[in-house]
């Protein structure tokens, strides 16, 4: 037996040549996802840590577990909380699917952020040396994906309609309402009225289950397509640069074009990538095996965490009784902290920080992030390399911004007690007065 039964069971096909590998991607829908060949560095764990793929796998887990939850959840003010209770305590394995959904949502926020940091630190947002495609644009698509990920997580937060959900929702919509001129309108559009009730719940449900997942699928598909169009992962640029240096340019002899079809000084075809056979490995089975491995590991970690962590429901939402302190989800705590820090009283007038802390500062951070590829005028030499020396300044500024955000999240999570007063994590809070 040439390949052996076990080998055939585990992997049925390995292309014999690069030509066969390239042919396969046009014949097979699944293989079409990847190029026929890639560089070794592209698939090494130490380059990308596969964080983009892990984020995509988590999104798939969220979609599947979300559909299971949708069979049992009712988006109405009367039934939302009780249907969540049914899922948690009455329906077989309901707690498990809910737990997996919550764990995957938190993990996805973390992995998308880490993926963005990886792309920044490896300067993978710049065009390739051959000026192929448009990586800066793919970085901007990535920023939309980050916003979509946060929006998906946040809109899901309201659905259980418990105290945690209701008050996190109040904080979010009042920040939107603080935008001058259009704020009130945005708030009304989000909540479907003047208070958080049936209209708000239905709007968040439709956004969470239809609009945002659909937009995410479209953006992820485009993001992946762009990677191919942009000349592959940025680590390839190093090989291209090396090869370019080694290859002498063809001498300019005649200036004619081949019947106007091929532009240039001669009729020799220049390869766009400069990559040769020895630089490449076949995607099948090398990339495919790793994709399955990453998928399996992500699934195992998500399942393990879902069994370990319990997510009890809080008391049903009560508009008359605000928990004190009422905290936003952890990934928005830095904004809540900024809002508190930028709220101050001067000559008896209180200036509300919701606009400055909740709208202006995060908008500046987002605009700065979007502009990063265009502000960076460095050389292609540092594309696809972790922490290159010549980018020390940029990396320090980026790390500083990340650390400030993490510090604000830490303060919001562990150092804020009733009335948002500062306490050290080891200090005892006074008994919280309940606000009416
Ligand atoms: C739902 C969220 C996202 C998904 C599913 C996703 C998926 C991916 C995947 C699978 C890759 C291939 C390399 C890898 O696995 O790391 C990739 C590369 C890339 N991603 Fe994302 N991504 C997401 C969000 C983002 C964000 C937030 C940014 C930046 C703001 C970004 C920018 C990029 C860029 C520029 C590349 C090319 C990297 C290179 O050439 O090395 N992505 N993404």
Tab-separated table of C-alpha atoms and ligand atoms in Angstrom:
chain	number	residue	atom	x	y	z
A	1	UNK	CA	0.000	0.000	0.000
A	2	UNK	CA	1.617	3.240	-1.155
A	3	UNK	CA	0.307	5.723	1.359
A	4	UNK	CA	-1.103	3.453	4.080
A	5	UNK	CA	-4.693	3.339	5.322
A	6	UNK	CA	-4.021	5.449	8.413
A	7	UNK	CA	-2.357	8.149	6.349
A	8	UNK	CA	-5.276	8.171	3.922
A	9	UNK	CA	-7.744	8.422	6.770
A	10	UNK	CA	-5.908	11.383	8.252
A	11	UNK	CA	-4.946	13.111	5.037
A	12	UNK	CA	-6.093	11.919	1.640
A	13	UNK	CA	-4.115	14.041	-0.742
A	14	UNK	CA	-0.742	15.709	-1.053
A	15	UNK	CA	0.182	17.445	-4.317
A	16	UNK	CA	3.261	16.063	-6.073
A	17	UNK	CA	4.370	19.364	-7.596
A	18	UNK	CA	3.850	23.106	-7.157
A	19	UNK	CA	1.861	23.059	-10.397
A	20	UNK	CA	-0.497	20.456	-8.936
A	21	UNK	CA	-0.789	22.519	-5.721
A	22	UNK	CA	-1.737	25.614	-7.723
A	23	UNK	CA	-4.232	23.626	-9.835
A	24	UNK	CA	-5.950	22.341	-6.700
A	25	UNK	CA	-6.927	25.794	-5.498
A	26	UNK	CA	-9.012	26.430	-8.590
A	27	UNK	CA	-10.723	23.063	-8.405
A	28	UNK	CA	-11.574	22.885	-4.710
A	29	UNK	CA	-13.693	25.451	-2.868
A	30	UNK	CA	-12.090	24.803	0.531
A	31	UNK	CA	-8.528	24.866	-0.816
A	32	UNK	CA	-9.391	28.004	-2.754
A	33	UNK	CA	-9.269	29.891	0.537
A	34	UNK	CA	-5.442	29.713	0.547
A	35	UNK	CA	-2.804	30.255	-2.140
A	36	UNK	CA	-1.269	27.061	-3.587
A	37	UNK	CA	2.031	27.818	-1.885
A	38	UNK	CA	3.200	30.011	0.993
A	39	UNK	CA	6.532	30.866	2.626
A	40	UNK	CA	7.610	28.867	5.674
A	41	UNK	CA	7.728	31.978	7.875
A	42	UNK	CA	4.062	32.775	7.070
A	43	UNK	CA	2.880	29.642	8.830
A	44	UNK	CA	5.316	29.659	11.755
A	45	UNK	CA	3.652	30.188	15.132
A	46	UNK	CA	6.228	32.755	16.190
A	47	UNK	CA	5.355	35.174	13.383
A	48	UNK	CA	1.580	35.633	13.664
A	49	UNK	CA	0.772	33.359	16.628
A	50	UNK	CA	-2.177	32.570	14.336
A	51	UNK	CA	-4.149	35.206	16.206
A	52	UNK	CA	-6.223	36.194	13.157
A	53	UNK	CA	-7.186	32.575	12.553
A	54	UNK	CA	-7.974	32.077	16.246
A	55	UNK	CA	-10.259	35.142	16.092
A	56	UNK	CA	-12.033	33.673	13.051
A	57	UNK	CA	-12.464	30.292	14.806
A	58	UNK	CA	-13.907	32.050	17.867
A	59	UNK	CA	-16.337	33.893	15.604
A	60	UNK	CA	-17.429	30.516	14.155
A	61	UNK	CA	-17.913	29.125	17.699
A	62	UNK	CA	-19.965	32.224	18.574
A	63	UNK	CA	-22.144	31.779	15.494
A	64	UNK	CA	-22.878	28.105	16.226
A	65	UNK	CA	-23.509	28.507	19.966
A	66	UNK	CA	-25.483	31.705	19.253
A	67	UNK	CA	-27.837	29.828	16.921
A	68	UNK	CA	-28.420	27.184	19.639
A	69	UNK	CA	-29.229	29.957	22.153
A	70	UNK	CA	-31.604	31.635	19.686
A	71	UNK	CA	-33.818	28.528	19.698
A	72	UNK	CA	-34.596	29.186	23.369
A	73	UNK	CA	-34.254	32.920	23.905
A	74	UNK	CA	-37.247	35.270	23.566
A	75	UNK	CA	-36.464	38.967	22.981
A	76	UNK	CA	-39.342	40.391	25.008
A	77	UNK	CA	-39.273	42.335	28.274
A	78	UNK	CA	-41.503	39.706	29.931
A	79	UNK	CA	-39.673	36.611	28.678
A	80	UNK	CA	-36.006	37.636	28.122
A	81	UNK	CA	-34.863	37.106	31.714
A	82	UNK	CA	-36.909	33.966	32.316
A	83	UNK	CA	-35.842	32.403	29.016
A	84	UNK	CA	-32.206	33.001	30.023
A	85	UNK	CA	-32.984	31.306	33.341
A	86	UNK	CA	-34.441	28.353	31.446
A	87	UNK	CA	-31.308	28.147	29.315
A	88	UNK	CA	-29.089	28.285	32.392
A	89	UNK	CA	-30.970	25.924	34.687
A	90	UNK	CA	-33.628	23.895	32.835
A	91	UNK	CA	-32.597	23.111	29.255
A	92	UNK	CA	-30.156	20.216	28.779
A	93	UNK	CA	-26.646	21.622	28.329
A	94	UNK	CA	-28.137	25.111	28.050
A	95	UNK	CA	-25.644	26.376	30.658
A	96	UNK	CA	-22.818	24.920	28.574
A	97	UNK	CA	-23.804	26.660	25.331
A	98	UNK	CA	-24.375	29.944	27.168
A	99	UNK	CA	-21.037	29.584	28.909
A	100	UNK	CA	-19.243	28.779	25.629
A	101	UNK	CA	-20.868	31.781	23.978
A	102	UNK	CA	-19.730	34.110	26.751
A	103	UNK	CA	-16.203	32.705	26.977
A	104	UNK	CA	-15.746	32.839	23.175
A	105	UNK	CA	-17.010	36.451	23.117
A	106	UNK	CA	-14.481	37.556	25.756
A	107	UNK	CA	-11.677	35.586	24.122
A	108	UNK	CA	-12.466	37.094	20.726
A	109	UNK	CA	-12.145	40.639	22.084
A	110	UNK	CA	-8.746	39.659	23.548
A	111	UNK	CA	-7.442	37.837	20.448
A	112	UNK	CA	-8.549	40.571	18.020
A	113	UNK	CA	-6.738	43.161	20.160
A	114	UNK	CA	-3.624	40.964	20.377
A	115	UNK	CA	-3.801	40.372	16.601
A	116	UNK	CA	-3.881	44.129	16.013
A	117	UNK	CA	-0.879	44.556	18.307
A	118	UNK	CA	0.992	41.821	16.443
A	119	UNK	CA	0.285	43.536	13.102
A	120	UNK	CA	1.536	46.836	14.551
A	121	UNK	CA	4.721	45.432	16.102
A	122	UNK	CA	5.622	43.596	12.859
A	123	UNK	CA	4.826	46.646	10.678
A	124	UNK	CA	2.543	44.389	8.664
A	125	UNK	CA	0.284	47.302	7.683
A	126	UNK	CA	2.673	48.694	5.043
A	127	UNK	CA	2.698	47.966	1.339
A	128	UNK	CA	4.959	45.163	0.108
A	129	UNK	CA	8.255	46.098	-1.650
A	130	UNK	CA	6.698	45.354	-5.050
A	131	UNK	CA	3.933	47.827	-4.127
A	132	UNK	CA	1.419	45.013	-4.554
A	133	UNK	CA	-2.114	45.608	-3.294
A	134	UNK	CA	-2.944	47.895	-0.414
A	135	UNK	CA	-2.086	46.638	3.091
A	136	UNK	CA	-2.826	50.014	4.735
A	137	UNK	CA	-6.401	49.610	3.562
A	138	UNK	CA	-6.567	46.115	5.044
A	139	UNK	CA	-5.446	47.611	8.359
A	140	UNK	CA	-8.417	50.000	8.162
A	141	UNK	CA	-10.721	47.046	7.396
A	142	UNK	CA	-9.190	45.499	10.540
A	143	UNK	CA	-10.168	48.558	12.578
A	144	UNK	CA	-13.763	48.119	11.404
A	145	UNK	CA	-13.495	44.472	12.477
A	146	UNK	CA	-12.308	45.587	15.917
A	147	UNK	CA	-15.286	47.951	16.216
A	148	UNK	CA	-17.645	45.189	15.030
A	149	UNK	CA	-16.177	42.755	17.580
A	150	UNK	CA	-16.719	45.239	20.427
A	151	UNK	CA	-20.219	46.097	19.168
A	152	UNK	CA	-21.143	42.389	18.934
A	153	UNK	CA	-19.979	41.806	22.470
A	154	UNK	CA	-21.724	44.883	23.828
A	155	UNK	CA	-25.096	44.311	22.119
A	156	UNK	CA	-25.102	40.758	23.504
A	157	UNK	CA	-24.571	42.117	26.997
A	158	UNK	CA	-28.103	43.546	27.215
A	159	UNK	CA	-29.971	40.447	26.127
A	160	UNK	CA	-30.247	38.602	29.505
A	161	UNK	CA	-32.058	41.678	30.873
A	162	UNK	CA	-30.566	41.292	34.324
A	163	UNK	CA	-29.244	44.157	36.449
A	164	UNK	CA	-25.739	43.902	34.963
A	165	UNK	CA	-27.135	44.089	31.430
A	166	UNK	CA	-29.607	46.884	32.069
A	167	UNK	CA	-27.181	49.241	33.775
A	168	UNK	CA	-24.319	48.584	31.343
A	169	UNK	CA	-26.811	49.501	28.654
A	170	UNK	CA	-27.808	52.698	30.486
A	171	UNK	CA	-24.155	53.770	30.692
A	172	UNK	CA	-23.553	53.047	26.968
A	173	UNK	CA	-26.610	54.825	25.613
A	174	UNK	CA	-26.122	57.882	27.823
A	175	UNK	CA	-22.552	58.218	26.484
A	176	UNK	CA	-23.996	58.143	22.941
A	177	UNK	CA	-26.542	60.732	24.080
A	178	UNK	CA	-23.804	63.104	25.241
A	179	UNK	CA	-22.596	63.853	21.695
A	180	UNK	CA	-23.502	67.485	20.950
A	181	UNK	CA	-26.269	68.135	18.413
A	182	UNK	CA	-26.838	64.552	17.203
A	183	UNK	CA	-26.460	62.749	20.580
A	184	UNK	CA	-30.151	62.793	21.486
A	185	UNK	CA	-31.060	61.502	18.045
A	186	UNK	CA	-28.456	58.674	18.205
A	187	UNK	CA	-29.748	57.696	21.650
A	188	UNK	CA	-33.342	57.604	20.388
A	189	UNK	CA	-32.351	55.511	17.365
A	190	UNK	CA	-30.476	53.054	19.622
A	191	UNK	CA	-33.143	52.687	22.264
A	192	UNK	CA	-36.185	53.229	20.059
A	193	UNK	CA	-37.634	55.725	22.523
A	194	UNK	CA	-36.722	57.641	25.637
A	195	UNK	CA	-36.050	54.703	27.937
A	196	UNK	CA	-34.605	51.204	27.839
A	197	UNK	CA	-37.545	48.908	27.218
A	198	UNK	CA	-39.011	46.575	24.612
A	199	UNK	CA	-37.871	48.698	21.636
A	200	UNK	CA	-34.278	48.854	22.860
A	201	UNK	CA	-34.208	45.115	23.538
A	202	UNK	CA	-35.511	44.268	20.071
A	203	UNK	CA	-33.079	46.656	18.397
A	204	UNK	CA	-30.100	45.208	20.248
A	205	UNK	CA	-31.333	41.676	19.488
A	206	UNK	CA	-31.565	42.346	15.735
A	207	UNK	CA	-28.196	44.120	15.742
A	208	UNK	CA	-26.596	41.290	17.734
A	209	UNK	CA	-28.077	38.351	15.819
A	210	UNK	CA	-28.374	39.672	12.253
A	211	UNK	CA	-26.809	43.010	11.330
A	212	UNK	CA	-23.441	42.823	13.115
A	213	UNK	CA	-22.694	39.110	12.404
A	214	UNK	CA	-23.558	39.632	8.738
A	215	UNK	CA	-21.316	42.712	8.526
A	216	UNK	CA	-18.522	40.771	10.292
A	217	UNK	CA	-18.736	37.880	7.792
A	218	UNK	CA	-18.526	40.329	4.868
A	219	UNK	CA	-15.589	42.230	6.407
A	220	UNK	CA	-13.677	39.052	7.390
A	221	UNK	CA	-14.116	37.629	3.860
A	222	UNK	CA	-12.830	40.865	2.355
A	223	UNK	CA	-9.979	41.022	4.919
A	224	UNK	CA	-8.821	37.518	3.924
A	225	UNK	CA	-9.134	38.233	0.202
A	226	UNK	CA	-7.068	41.397	0.646
A	227	UNK	CA	-4.207	39.442	2.275
A	228	UNK	CA	-3.831	37.498	-1.011
A	229	UNK	CA	-4.116	40.648	-3.117
A	230	UNK	CA	-1.599	42.466	-0.913
A	231	UNK	CA	1.149	39.946	-1.658
A	232	UNK	CA	0.651	37.574	1.285
A	233	UNK	CA	1.659	38.111	4.904
A	234	UNK	CA	4.241	40.841	5.432
A	235	UNK	CA	6.972	38.401	6.557
A	236	UNK	CA	7.231	37.428	2.860
A	237	UNK	CA	8.580	40.908	2.157
A	238	UNK	CA	11.923	39.962	3.690
A	239	UNK	CA	12.483	37.154	1.175
A	240	UNK	CA	11.331	39.376	-1.678
A	241	UNK	CA	13.764	42.112	-0.594
A	242	UNK	CA	16.642	39.621	-0.319
A	243	UNK	CA	15.890	38.165	-3.738
A	244	UNK	CA	15.522	41.608	-5.279
A	245	UNK	CA	18.979	42.532	-4.019
A	246	UNK	CA	20.452	39.350	-5.487
A	247	UNK	CA	18.749	39.691	-8.877
A	248	UNK	CA	20.231	42.178	-11.328
A	249	UNK	CA	17.589	44.191	-13.172
A	250	UNK	CA	17.325	43.447	-16.897
A	251	UNK	CA	19.291	45.944	-18.909
A	252	UNK	CA	17.209	48.515	-20.789
A	253	UNK	CA	17.935	47.621	-24.387
A	254	UNK	CA	14.898	48.422	-26.487
A	255	UNK	CA	11.804	50.305	-25.588
A	256	UNK	CA	8.932	48.524	-27.207
A	257	UNK	CA	5.968	46.738	-25.852
A	258	UNK	CA	4.545	43.462	-27.055
A	259	UNK	CA	1.753	44.711	-29.324
A	260	UNK	CA	0.919	47.088	-26.530
A	261	UNK	CA	-0.111	44.220	-24.234
A	262	UNK	CA	2.996	44.076	-22.051
A	263	UNK	CA	4.453	47.347	-20.903
A	264	UNK	CA	8.156	47.702	-20.225
A	265	UNK	CA	11.593	47.809	-21.768
A	266	UNK	CA	11.869	44.174	-22.863
A	267	UNK	CA	9.699	41.158	-23.511
A	268	UNK	CA	10.945	39.091	-20.544
A	269	UNK	CA	8.224	38.571	-17.965
A	270	UNK	CA	9.142	39.921	-14.561
A	271	UNK	CA	7.784	37.968	-11.642
A	272	UNK	CA	5.874	40.177	-9.270
A	273	UNK	CA	7.080	38.380	-6.162
A	274	UNK	CA	10.669	37.247	-6.914
A	275	UNK	CA	9.892	34.100	-4.920
A	276	UNK	CA	11.200	30.807	-6.214
A	277	UNK	CA	10.428	27.175	-5.611
A	278	UNK	CA	12.890	26.745	-2.747
A	279	UNK	CA	11.311	29.662	-0.805
A	280	UNK	CA	7.858	28.113	-0.827
A	281	UNK	CA	5.987	25.192	0.680
A	282	UNK	CA	2.676	23.753	-0.427
A	283	UNK	CA	-0.400	24.987	1.425
A	284	UNK	CA	-1.839	21.483	1.254
A	285	UNK	CA	-1.151	19.808	3.600
A	286	UNK	CA	1.078	22.287	5.532
A	287	UNK	CA	-1.312	25.214	6.042
A	288	UNK	CA	-4.391	23.006	6.252
A	289	UNK	CA	-2.946	20.882	9.055
A	290	UNK	CA	-2.070	23.971	11.067
A	291	UNK	CA	-5.512	25.492	10.515
A	292	UNK	CA	-7.110	22.317	11.893
A	293	UNK	CA	-4.661	22.221	14.794
A	294	UNK	CA	-5.358	25.873	15.684
A	295	UNK	CA	-9.118	25.228	15.374
A	296	UNK	CA	-8.939	22.193	17.654
A	297	UNK	CA	-6.806	23.950	20.279
A	298	UNK	CA	-9.100	27.001	20.284
A	299	UNK	CA	-12.095	24.720	20.703
A	300	UNK	CA	-10.465	22.799	23.565
A	301	UNK	CA	-9.465	25.982	25.422
A	302	UNK	CA	-12.950	27.487	24.959
A	303	UNK	CA	-14.659	24.307	26.192
A	304	UNK	CA	-12.314	24.000	29.184
A	305	UNK	CA	-12.894	27.633	30.226
A	306	UNK	CA	-16.661	27.272	29.702
A	307	UNK	CA	-16.764	24.353	32.097
A	308	UNK	CA	-14.506	26.075	34.638
A	309	UNK	CA	-16.205	29.495	34.728
A	310	UNK	CA	-19.815	29.851	35.804
A	311	UNK	CA	-21.918	32.789	34.654
A	312	UNK	CA	-24.792	33.170	37.100
A	313	UNK	CA	-27.564	35.612	36.225
A	314	UNK	CA	-27.960	38.681	38.403
A	315	UNK	CA	-31.317	39.904	39.693
A	316	UNK	CA	-33.843	40.862	36.981
A	317	UNK	CA	-33.377	44.348	35.504
A	318	UNK	CA	-34.831	47.018	37.762
A	319	UNK	CA	-34.828	50.582	36.374
A	320	UNK	CA	-35.543	51.943	39.872
A	321	UNK	CA	-32.546	50.362	41.592
A	322	UNK	CA	-29.066	51.074	40.249
A	323	UNK	CA	-26.295	48.850	41.545
A	324	UNK	CA	-23.588	51.006	43.072
A	325	UNK	CA	-21.082	51.019	41.450
A	326	UNK	CA	-22.608	50.135	38.045
A	327	UNK	CA	-19.761	49.041	35.799
A	328	UNK	CA	-19.491	48.685	32.015
A	329	UNK	CA	-18.062	45.463	30.493
A	330	UNK	CA	-14.278	45.239	31.139
A	331	UNK	CA	-13.245	46.287	27.607
A	332	UNK	CA	-15.204	49.555	28.027
A	333	UNK	CA	-14.093	50.182	31.609
A	334	UNK	CA	-11.224	52.414	30.420
A	335	UNK	CA	-13.858	54.674	28.830
A	336	UNK	CA	-15.976	54.704	31.988
A	337	UNK	CA	-12.846	55.578	33.953
A	338	UNK	CA	-11.970	58.351	31.463
A	339	UNK	CA	-15.514	59.727	31.790
A	340	UNK	CA	-15.192	59.796	35.590
A	341	UNK	CA	-11.738	61.409	35.381
A	342	UNK	CA	-12.879	64.133	32.988
A	343	UNK	CA	-15.992	65.027	34.978
A	344	UNK	CA	-15.209	68.009	37.216
A	345	UNK	CA	-16.895	70.896	38.976
A	346	UNK	CA	-15.732	74.480	38.442
A	347	UNK	CA	-17.378	77.475	40.130
A	348	UNK	CA	-20.317	75.302	41.085
A	349	UNK	CA	-20.876	74.082	37.496
A	350	UNK	CA	-20.362	70.373	36.831
A	351	UNK	CA	-18.767	69.539	33.487
A	352	UNK	CA	-19.870	66.089	32.382
A	353	UNK	CA	-16.966	64.004	31.031
A	354	UNK	CA	-19.221	61.734	28.958
A	355	UNK	CA	-18.529	63.682	25.779
A	356	UNK	CA	-14.794	64.218	26.320
A	357	UNK	CA	-13.998	60.845	27.868
A	358	UNK	CA	-16.598	58.749	26.105
A	359	UNK	CA	-16.562	60.272	22.634
A	360	UNK	CA	-13.670	62.700	21.952
A	361	UNK	CA	-10.749	60.691	23.394
A	362	UNK	CA	-11.774	57.289	21.947
A	363	UNK	CA	-12.418	58.965	18.567
A	364	UNK	CA	-8.910	60.469	18.651
A	365	UNK	CA	-7.464	57.002	19.466
A	366	UNK	CA	-9.427	55.426	16.571
A	367	UNK	CA	-8.448	58.146	14.078
A	368	UNK	CA	-4.808	57.854	15.142
A	369	UNK	CA	-4.965	54.066	14.699
A	370	UNK	CA	-6.503	54.436	11.227
A	371	UNK	CA	-3.809	56.937	10.238
A	372	UNK	CA	-0.898	54.805	11.528
A	373	UNK	CA	0.050	53.248	8.137
A	374	UNK	CA	0.014	56.675	6.480
A	375	UNK	CA	2.006	58.404	9.232
A	376	UNK	CA	4.694	55.694	9.190
A	377	UNK	CA	7.266	56.701	6.579
A	378	UNK	CA	9.857	54.053	7.525
A	379	UNK	CA	11.531	51.683	5.097
A	380	UNK	CA	10.145	48.361	3.805
A	381	UNK	CA	13.229	46.750	5.400
A	382	UNK	CA	11.346	46.436	8.673
A	383	UNK	CA	8.132	44.947	7.206
A	384	UNK	CA	7.207	41.620	8.763
A	385	UNK	CA	9.878	41.686	11.510
A	386	UNK	CA	9.117	41.763	15.234
A	387	UNK	CA	10.363	44.910	17.033
A	388	UNK	CA	12.887	46.156	14.446
A	389	UNK	CA	15.415	48.606	15.898
A	390	UNK	CA	14.489	51.473	13.595
A	391	UNK	CA	10.909	51.434	14.909
A	392	UNK	CA	11.795	51.816	18.549
A	393	UNK	CA	10.028	55.190	18.884
A	394	UNK	CA	6.763	54.051	17.238
A	395	UNK	CA	6.717	50.833	19.275
A	396	UNK	CA	7.302	52.745	22.514
A	397	UNK	CA	4.431	55.187	21.811
A	398	UNK	CA	2.070	52.343	20.864
A	399	UNK	CA	3.048	50.329	23.962
A	400	UNK	CA	2.510	53.396	26.142
A	401	UNK	CA	-1.037	53.881	24.769
A	402	UNK	CA	-1.785	50.162	25.380
A	403	UNK	CA	-0.412	50.362	28.944
A	404	UNK	CA	-2.457	53.488	29.772
A	405	UNK	CA	-5.635	51.742	28.539
A	406	UNK	CA	-4.779	48.614	30.569
A	407	UNK	CA	-4.092	50.722	33.674
A	408	UNK	CA	-7.464	52.503	33.298
A	409	UNK	CA	-9.212	49.123	32.918
A	410	UNK	CA	-7.443	47.864	36.048
A	411	UNK	CA	-8.465	50.946	38.063
A	412	UNK	CA	-12.061	50.693	36.808
A	413	UNK	CA	-12.268	46.978	37.586
A	414	UNK	CA	-10.490	46.736	40.933
A	415	UNK	CA	-10.135	50.203	42.461
A	416	UNK	CA	-13.586	51.738	42.108
A	417	UNK	CA	-16.183	51.306	44.797
A	418	UNK	CA	-19.600	52.866	45.509
A	419	UNK	CA	-20.080	56.309	43.915
A	420	UNK	CA	-16.961	55.560	41.843
A	421	UNK	CA	-14.737	56.432	44.793
A	422	UNK	CA	-11.157	55.157	44.606
A	423	UNK	CA	-10.223	52.242	46.885
A	424	UNK	CA	-7.082	50.117	46.731
A	425	UNK	CA	-7.935	46.547	45.703
A	426	UNK	CA	-7.216	45.291	49.247
A	427	UNK	CA	-9.378	47.956	50.926
A	428	UNK	CA	-12.866	47.127	52.208
A	429	UNK	CA	-15.712	49.133	50.645
A	430	UNK	CA	-18.321	50.666	52.951
A	431	UNK	CA	-21.749	49.055	52.647
A	432	UNK	CA	-23.001	50.333	49.269
A	433	UNK	CA	-25.927	52.684	49.432
A	434	UNK	CA	-28.449	51.687	46.771
A	435	UNK	CA	-29.336	54.560	44.453
A	436	UNK	CA	-32.927	55.200	43.538
B	1	LIG	C1	-12.641	39.680	13.474
B	1	LIG	C2	-11.423	40.168	13.494
B	1	LIG	C3	-10.277	39.708	12.615
B	1	LIG	C4	-10.072	38.524	11.961
B	1	LIG	C5	-10.972	37.291	11.957
B	1	LIG	C6	-8.798	38.635	11.263
B	1	LIG	C7	-8.213	37.611	10.501
B	1	LIG	C8	-6.923	37.669	9.995
B	1	LIG	C9	-6.158	36.535	9.551
B	1	LIG	C10	-6.635	35.074	9.562
B	1	LIG	C11	-4.968	36.990	9.125
B	1	LIG	C12	-3.787	36.140	8.634
B	1	LIG	C13	-2.652	36.133	9.670
B	1	LIG	C14	-3.012	35.703	11.058
B	1	LIG	O1	-3.635	34.642	11.247
B	1	LIG	O2	-2.670	36.452	12.002
B	1	LIG	C15	-4.971	38.432	9.251
B	1	LIG	C16	-3.969	39.283	8.858
B	1	LIG	C17	-4.021	40.661	8.975
B	1	LIG	N1	-4.896	41.383	9.729
B	1	LIG	FE1	-6.564	40.634	10.596
B	1	LIG	N2	-8.278	39.885	11.474
B	1	LIG	C18	-9.134	40.573	12.308
B	1	LIG	C19	-8.944	41.849	12.814
B	1	LIG	C20	-7.895	42.689	12.451
B	1	LIG	C21	-7.610	43.970	13.056
B	1	LIG	C22	-8.366	44.551	14.258
B	1	LIG	C23	-6.536	44.505	12.362
B	1	LIG	C24	-5.851	45.832	12.568
B	1	LIG	C25	-6.435	46.928	12.922
B	1	LIG	C26	-6.148	43.554	11.326
B	1	LIG	C27	-5.171	43.746	10.365
B	1	LIG	C28	-4.587	42.723	9.649
B	1	LIG	C29	-3.482	42.889	8.705
B	1	LIG	C30	-2.838	44.222	8.270
B	1	LIG	C31	-3.125	41.594	8.286
B	1	LIG	C32	-1.948	41.220	7.369
B	1	LIG	C33	-0.824	40.842	8.338
B	1	LIG	C34	0.476	40.452	7.697
B	1	LIG	O3	0.646	40.725	6.511
B	1	LIG	O4	1.322	39.915	8.434
B	1	LIG	N3	-6.974	42.451	11.445
B	1	LIG	N4	-6.177	38.822	9.820
